[in-house]
Amino acid sequence: MGRKRRLEVEAEYWRLLQSGVGTVEACRQLGIGRKTGYRWRSEKGGLPPERVSEAVHSGRYLSLLERKRIATLREHGLDIREIAARLDRSPSTVSRELRRNMLEHDKGLYDADLAHHRSRQRGERPRRPKLRLDGVLRAEVQNRLDLEWSPEQIAAHLRALWPDRPERHLCHETIYRALYQGAKAS
């Protein structure tokens, strides 16, 4: 498989995972081995690479590329309406972008990378780290991991163990994330 084709398959693999398809099923759909999928996940710490998650966003949000174009066009002295027309966006979108992501200490300069970072930080949902806060849940997950259960098996077990306690239900992705990130998962 060529490099370009491999990157396309890997991007599709991550899209499938983000849509809720499990690793084994995603690998089956793409015609790749499970070990390949697990290797990709391991290499990325269980989280999709930036380029894939960027492509998954809807057209509702500005991409990093659009922000870089805004910065360049501003440097060339174009006004908001001209920039919006070139990006095929509403002038209010460009105006709001500049107002939200250009702070006073930026001294009137719009930095696309910094603006993109600020935007993504605002978009992150604050999550309660279930495994860190709930000692009983953490102990149950750890016991099952010690027995070499898979995260998928553990997730199903937690639902069966506590059917009326949804706050103690975890998806397998959360357990993987906890493994890869040292129990910082939610």
mmCIF file of C-alpha atoms in Angstrom:
data_model
loop_
_atom_site.group_PDB
_atom_site.id
_atom_site.type_symbol
_atom_site.label_atom_id
_atom_site.label_comp_id
_atom_site.label_asym_id
_atom_site.label_seq_id
_atom_site.Cartn_x
_atom_site.Cartn_y
_atom_site.Cartn_z
ATOM 1 C CA MET A 1 0.000 0.000 0.000
ATOM 2 C CA GLY A 2 1.415 3.384 -0.997
ATOM 3 C CA ARG A 3 1.945 6.169 1.512
ATOM 4 C CA LYS A 4 -0.950 8.277 0.200
ATOM 5 C CA ARG A 5 -3.336 5.309 0.247
ATOM 6 C CA ARG A 6 -2.195 4.332 3.763
ATOM 7 C CA LEU A 7 -2.865 7.863 5.012
ATOM 8 C CA GLU A 8 -6.350 7.774 3.452
ATOM 9 C CA VAL A 9 -7.091 4.416 5.100
ATOM 10 C CA GLU A 10 -5.774 5.643 8.444
ATOM 11 C CA ALA A 11 -7.873 8.817 8.197
ATOM 12 C CA GLU A 12 -10.959 6.711 7.455
ATOM 13 C CA TYR A 13 -10.079 4.434 10.397
ATOM 14 C CA TRP A 14 -10.052 7.441 12.760
ATOM 15 C CA ARG A 15 -13.326 8.759 11.277
ATOM 16 C CA LEU A 16 -14.967 5.398 11.931
ATOM 17 C CA LEU A 17 -13.728 5.399 15.533
ATOM 18 C CA GLN A 18 -15.000 8.936 16.061
ATOM 19 C CA SER A 19 -18.412 7.902 14.738
ATOM 20 C CA GLY A 20 -18.623 5.178 17.395
ATOM 21 C CA VAL A 21 -17.428 2.113 15.476
ATOM 22 C CA GLY A 22 -15.106 -0.142 17.491
ATOM 23 C CA THR A 23 -11.526 -0.896 16.471
ATOM 24 C CA VAL A 24 -12.156 -4.467 15.340
ATOM 25 C CA GLU A 25 -15.164 -3.479 13.218
ATOM 26 C CA ALA A 26 -13.336 -0.467 11.727
ATOM 27 C CA CYS A 27 -10.415 -2.709 10.744
ATOM 28 C CA ARG A 28 -12.792 -5.251 9.212
ATOM 29 C CA GLN A 29 -14.607 -2.562 7.190
ATOM 30 C CA LEU A 30 -11.317 -1.190 5.873
ATOM 31 C CA GLY A 31 -9.781 -4.586 5.160
ATOM 32 C CA ILE A 32 -6.809 -4.100 7.466
ATOM 33 C CA GLY A 33 -5.520 -6.270 10.298
ATOM 34 C CA ARG A 34 -6.513 -5.584 13.902
ATOM 35 C CA LYS A 35 -2.855 -5.205 14.815
ATOM 36 C CA THR A 36 -2.588 -2.302 12.372
ATOM 37 C CA GLY A 37 -5.512 -0.512 14.012
ATOM 38 C CA TYR A 38 -4.167 -1.120 17.491
ATOM 39 C CA ARG A 39 -0.707 0.081 16.392
ATOM 40 C CA TRP A 40 -2.192 3.324 15.001
ATOM 41 C CA ARG A 41 -4.053 3.880 18.260
ATOM 42 C CA SER A 42 -0.951 3.120 20.325
ATOM 43 C CA GLU A 43 1.213 5.473 18.257
ATOM 44 C CA LYS A 44 -1.266 8.314 18.771
ATOM 45 C CA GLY A 45 -1.985 7.635 22.446
ATOM 46 C CA GLY A 46 -5.529 6.542 21.620
ATOM 47 C CA LEU A 47 -6.483 9.984 20.322
ATOM 48 C CA PRO A 48 -7.060 10.896 16.676
ATOM 49 C CA PRO A 49 -4.316 12.923 15.014
ATOM 50 C CA GLU A 50 -4.932 16.654 14.621
ATOM 51 C CA ARG A 51 -5.244 16.519 10.829
ATOM 52 C CA VAL A 52 -8.079 13.991 10.972
ATOM 53 C CA SER A 53 -10.059 15.756 13.685
ATOM 54 C CA GLU A 54 -9.653 19.008 11.748
ATOM 55 C CA ALA A 55 -11.176 17.424 8.651
ATOM 56 C CA VAL A 56 -14.095 16.007 10.644
ATOM 57 C CA HIS A 57 -15.343 19.420 11.820
ATOM 58 C CA SER A 58 -18.356 20.771 10.034
ATOM 59 C CA GLY A 59 -18.224 23.827 7.804
ATOM 60 C CA ARG A 60 -19.752 25.757 10.677
ATOM 61 C CA TYR A 61 -16.340 26.323 12.256
ATOM 62 C CA LEU A 62 -13.338 28.056 10.765
ATOM 63 C CA SER A 63 -10.442 25.755 9.987
ATOM 64 C CA LEU A 64 -6.813 26.546 10.685
ATOM 65 C CA LEU A 65 -6.313 27.124 6.956
ATOM 66 C CA GLU A 66 -9.149 29.676 6.884
ATOM 67 C CA ARG A 67 -7.678 31.446 9.892
ATOM 68 C CA LYS A 68 -4.297 31.601 8.163
ATOM 69 C CA ARG A 69 -5.983 33.099 5.094
ATOM 70 C CA ILE A 70 -7.686 35.698 7.293
ATOM 71 C CA ALA A 71 -4.295 36.629 8.781
ATOM 72 C CA THR A 72 -2.685 36.927 5.354
ATOM 73 C CA LEU A 73 -5.530 38.961 3.863
ATOM 74 C CA ARG A 74 -5.528 41.300 6.888
ATOM 75 C CA GLU A 75 -1.792 41.837 6.433
ATOM 76 C CA HIS A 76 -2.541 42.852 2.840
ATOM 77 C CA GLY A 77 -4.990 45.466 4.120
ATOM 78 C CA LEU A 78 -8.274 43.896 3.007
ATOM 79 C CA ASP A 79 -11.362 44.809 4.987
ATOM 80 C CA ILE A 80 -13.707 42.314 6.636
ATOM 81 C CA ARG A 81 -16.189 42.185 3.746
ATOM 82 C CA GLU A 82 -13.459 41.488 1.181
ATOM 83 C CA ILE A 83 -11.929 38.777 3.368
ATOM 84 C CA ALA A 84 -15.352 37.186 3.886
ATOM 85 C CA ALA A 85 -16.035 37.188 0.154
ATOM 86 C CA ARG A 86 -12.709 35.484 -0.599
ATOM 87 C CA LEU A 87 -13.361 32.842 2.049
ATOM 88 C CA ASP A 88 -17.004 32.425 0.994
ATOM 89 C CA ARG A 89 -18.020 33.201 4.569
ATOM 90 C CA SER A 90 -20.350 35.736 6.095
ATOM 91 C CA PRO A 91 -18.765 39.064 7.069
ATOM 92 C CA SER A 92 -20.173 38.552 10.577
ATOM 93 C CA THR A 93 -18.212 35.273 10.840
ATOM 94 C CA VAL A 94 -14.937 37.022 10.033
ATOM 95 C CA SER A 95 -15.758 39.967 12.299
ATOM 96 C CA ARG A 96 -16.656 37.643 15.187
ATOM 97 C CA GLU A 97 -13.454 35.637 14.617
ATOM 98 C CA LEU A 98 -11.318 38.755 14.885
ATOM 99 C CA ARG A 99 -13.194 40.065 17.917
ATOM 100 C CA ARG A 100 -13.011 36.763 19.824
ATOM 101 C CA ASN A 101 -9.469 35.744 19.000
ATOM 102 C CA MET A 102 -7.548 38.999 18.925
ATOM 103 C CA LEU A 103 -6.930 40.140 22.473
ATOM 104 C CA GLU A 104 -5.724 43.519 23.673
ATOM 105 C CA HIS A 105 -2.186 42.330 24.384
ATOM 106 C CA ASP A 106 -1.921 41.029 20.757
ATOM 107 C CA LYS A 107 -1.481 44.718 19.801
ATOM 108 C CA GLY A 108 -3.807 44.596 16.804
ATOM 109 C CA LEU A 109 -2.096 41.615 15.199
ATOM 110 C CA TYR A 110 -4.114 38.522 14.311
ATOM 111 C CA ASP A 111 -2.111 35.301 14.785
ATOM 112 C CA ALA A 112 -3.923 32.406 13.065
ATOM 113 C CA ASP A 113 -2.253 29.624 15.049
ATOM 114 C CA LEU A 114 -2.943 31.340 18.350
ATOM 115 C CA ALA A 115 -6.527 32.129 17.296
ATOM 116 C CA HIS A 116 -7.095 28.493 16.328
ATOM 117 C CA HIS A 117 -5.746 27.334 19.679
ATOM 118 C CA ARG A 118 -7.958 29.792 21.569
ATOM 119 C CA SER A 119 -11.003 28.715 19.594
ATOM 120 C CA ARG A 120 -10.408 25.030 20.216
ATOM 121 C CA GLN A 121 -9.880 25.637 23.929
ATOM 122 C CA ARG A 122 -13.219 27.440 24.145
ATOM 123 C CA GLY A 123 -14.881 24.558 22.317
ATOM 124 C CA GLU A 124 -13.689 21.857 24.682
ATOM 125 C CA ARG A 125 -16.324 20.600 27.044
ATOM 126 C CA PRO A 126 -15.285 20.531 30.665
ATOM 127 C CA ARG A 127 -15.529 16.917 31.757
ATOM 128 C CA ARG A 128 -15.546 15.354 35.159
ATOM 129 C CA PRO A 129 -12.792 12.746 35.342
ATOM 130 C CA LYS A 130 -14.870 9.768 36.528
ATOM 131 C CA LEU A 131 -11.966 7.427 37.120
ATOM 132 C CA ARG A 132 -10.074 9.958 39.179
ATOM 133 C CA LEU A 133 -13.050 10.987 41.322
ATOM 134 C CA ASP A 134 -14.753 7.632 41.910
ATOM 135 C CA GLY A 135 -12.457 5.281 43.860
ATOM 136 C CA VAL A 136 -14.895 2.344 43.693
ATOM 137 C CA LEU A 137 -15.180 2.649 39.909
ATOM 138 C CA ARG A 138 -11.405 3.023 39.540
ATOM 139 C CA ALA A 139 -10.807 -0.083 41.689
ATOM 140 C CA GLU A 140 -13.307 -2.131 39.664
ATOM 141 C CA VAL A 141 -11.675 -1.111 36.377
ATOM 142 C CA GLN A 142 -8.203 -1.833 37.772
ATOM 143 C CA ASN A 143 -9.297 -5.278 39.046
ATOM 144 C CA ARG A 144 -10.595 -6.202 35.592
ATOM 145 C CA LEU A 145 -7.445 -4.887 33.918
ATOM 146 C CA ASP A 146 -5.399 -7.026 36.318
ATOM 147 C CA LEU A 147 -7.433 -10.005 35.087
ATOM 148 C CA GLU A 148 -6.451 -8.962 31.527
ATOM 149 C CA TRP A 149 -9.966 -8.039 30.467
ATOM 150 C CA SER A 150 -10.251 -5.825 27.411
ATOM 151 C CA PRO A 151 -11.661 -2.295 27.782
ATOM 152 C CA GLU A 152 -14.696 -3.424 25.768
ATOM 153 C CA GLN A 153 -15.337 -6.261 28.237
ATOM 154 C CA ILE A 154 -14.875 -3.924 31.201
ATOM 155 C CA ALA A 155 -17.310 -1.363 29.771
ATOM 156 C CA ALA A 156 -19.976 -4.055 29.313
ATOM 157 C CA HIS A 157 -19.281 -5.426 32.820
ATOM 158 C CA LEU A 158 -19.739 -1.987 34.410
ATOM 159 C CA ARG A 159 -23.149 -1.602 32.776
ATOM 160 C CA ALA A 160 -24.207 -5.031 34.043
ATOM 161 C CA LEU A 161 -22.730 -4.450 37.523
ATOM 162 C CA TRP A 162 -24.408 -1.059 38.008
ATOM 163 C CA PRO A 163 -27.446 -0.958 35.661
ATOM 164 C CA ASP A 164 -29.088 1.852 37.657
ATOM 165 C CA ARG A 165 -25.904 3.919 38.100
ATOM 166 C CA PRO A 166 -25.122 5.503 34.706
ATOM 167 C CA GLU A 167 -22.516 7.723 36.375
ATOM 168 C CA ARG A 168 -20.451 4.549 36.778
ATOM 169 C CA HIS A 169 -20.775 3.494 33.141
ATOM 170 C CA LEU A 170 -17.734 4.065 30.948
ATOM 171 C CA CYS A 171 -17.218 3.553 27.255
ATOM 172 C CA HIS A 172 -14.223 1.484 26.197
ATOM 173 C CA GLU A 173 -12.625 4.593 24.659
ATOM 174 C CA THR A 174 -12.506 6.204 28.105
ATOM 175 C CA ILE A 175 -10.732 3.164 29.512
ATOM 176 C CA TYR A 176 -8.228 3.166 26.634
ATOM 177 C CA ARG A 177 -7.641 6.880 27.168
ATOM 178 C CA ALA A 178 -7.045 6.254 30.876
ATOM 179 C CA LEU A 179 -4.486 3.596 30.015
ATOM 180 C CA TYR A 180 -2.657 5.793 27.531
ATOM 181 C CA GLN A 181 -2.828 9.020 29.510
ATOM 182 C CA GLY A 182 -2.301 7.729 33.029
ATOM 183 C CA ALA A 183 -5.927 7.756 34.239
ATOM 184 C CA LYS A 184 -6.678 11.335 33.223
ATOM 185 C CA ALA A 185 -9.787 10.116 31.404
ATOM 186 C CA SER A 186 -13.276 11.221 32.122
#
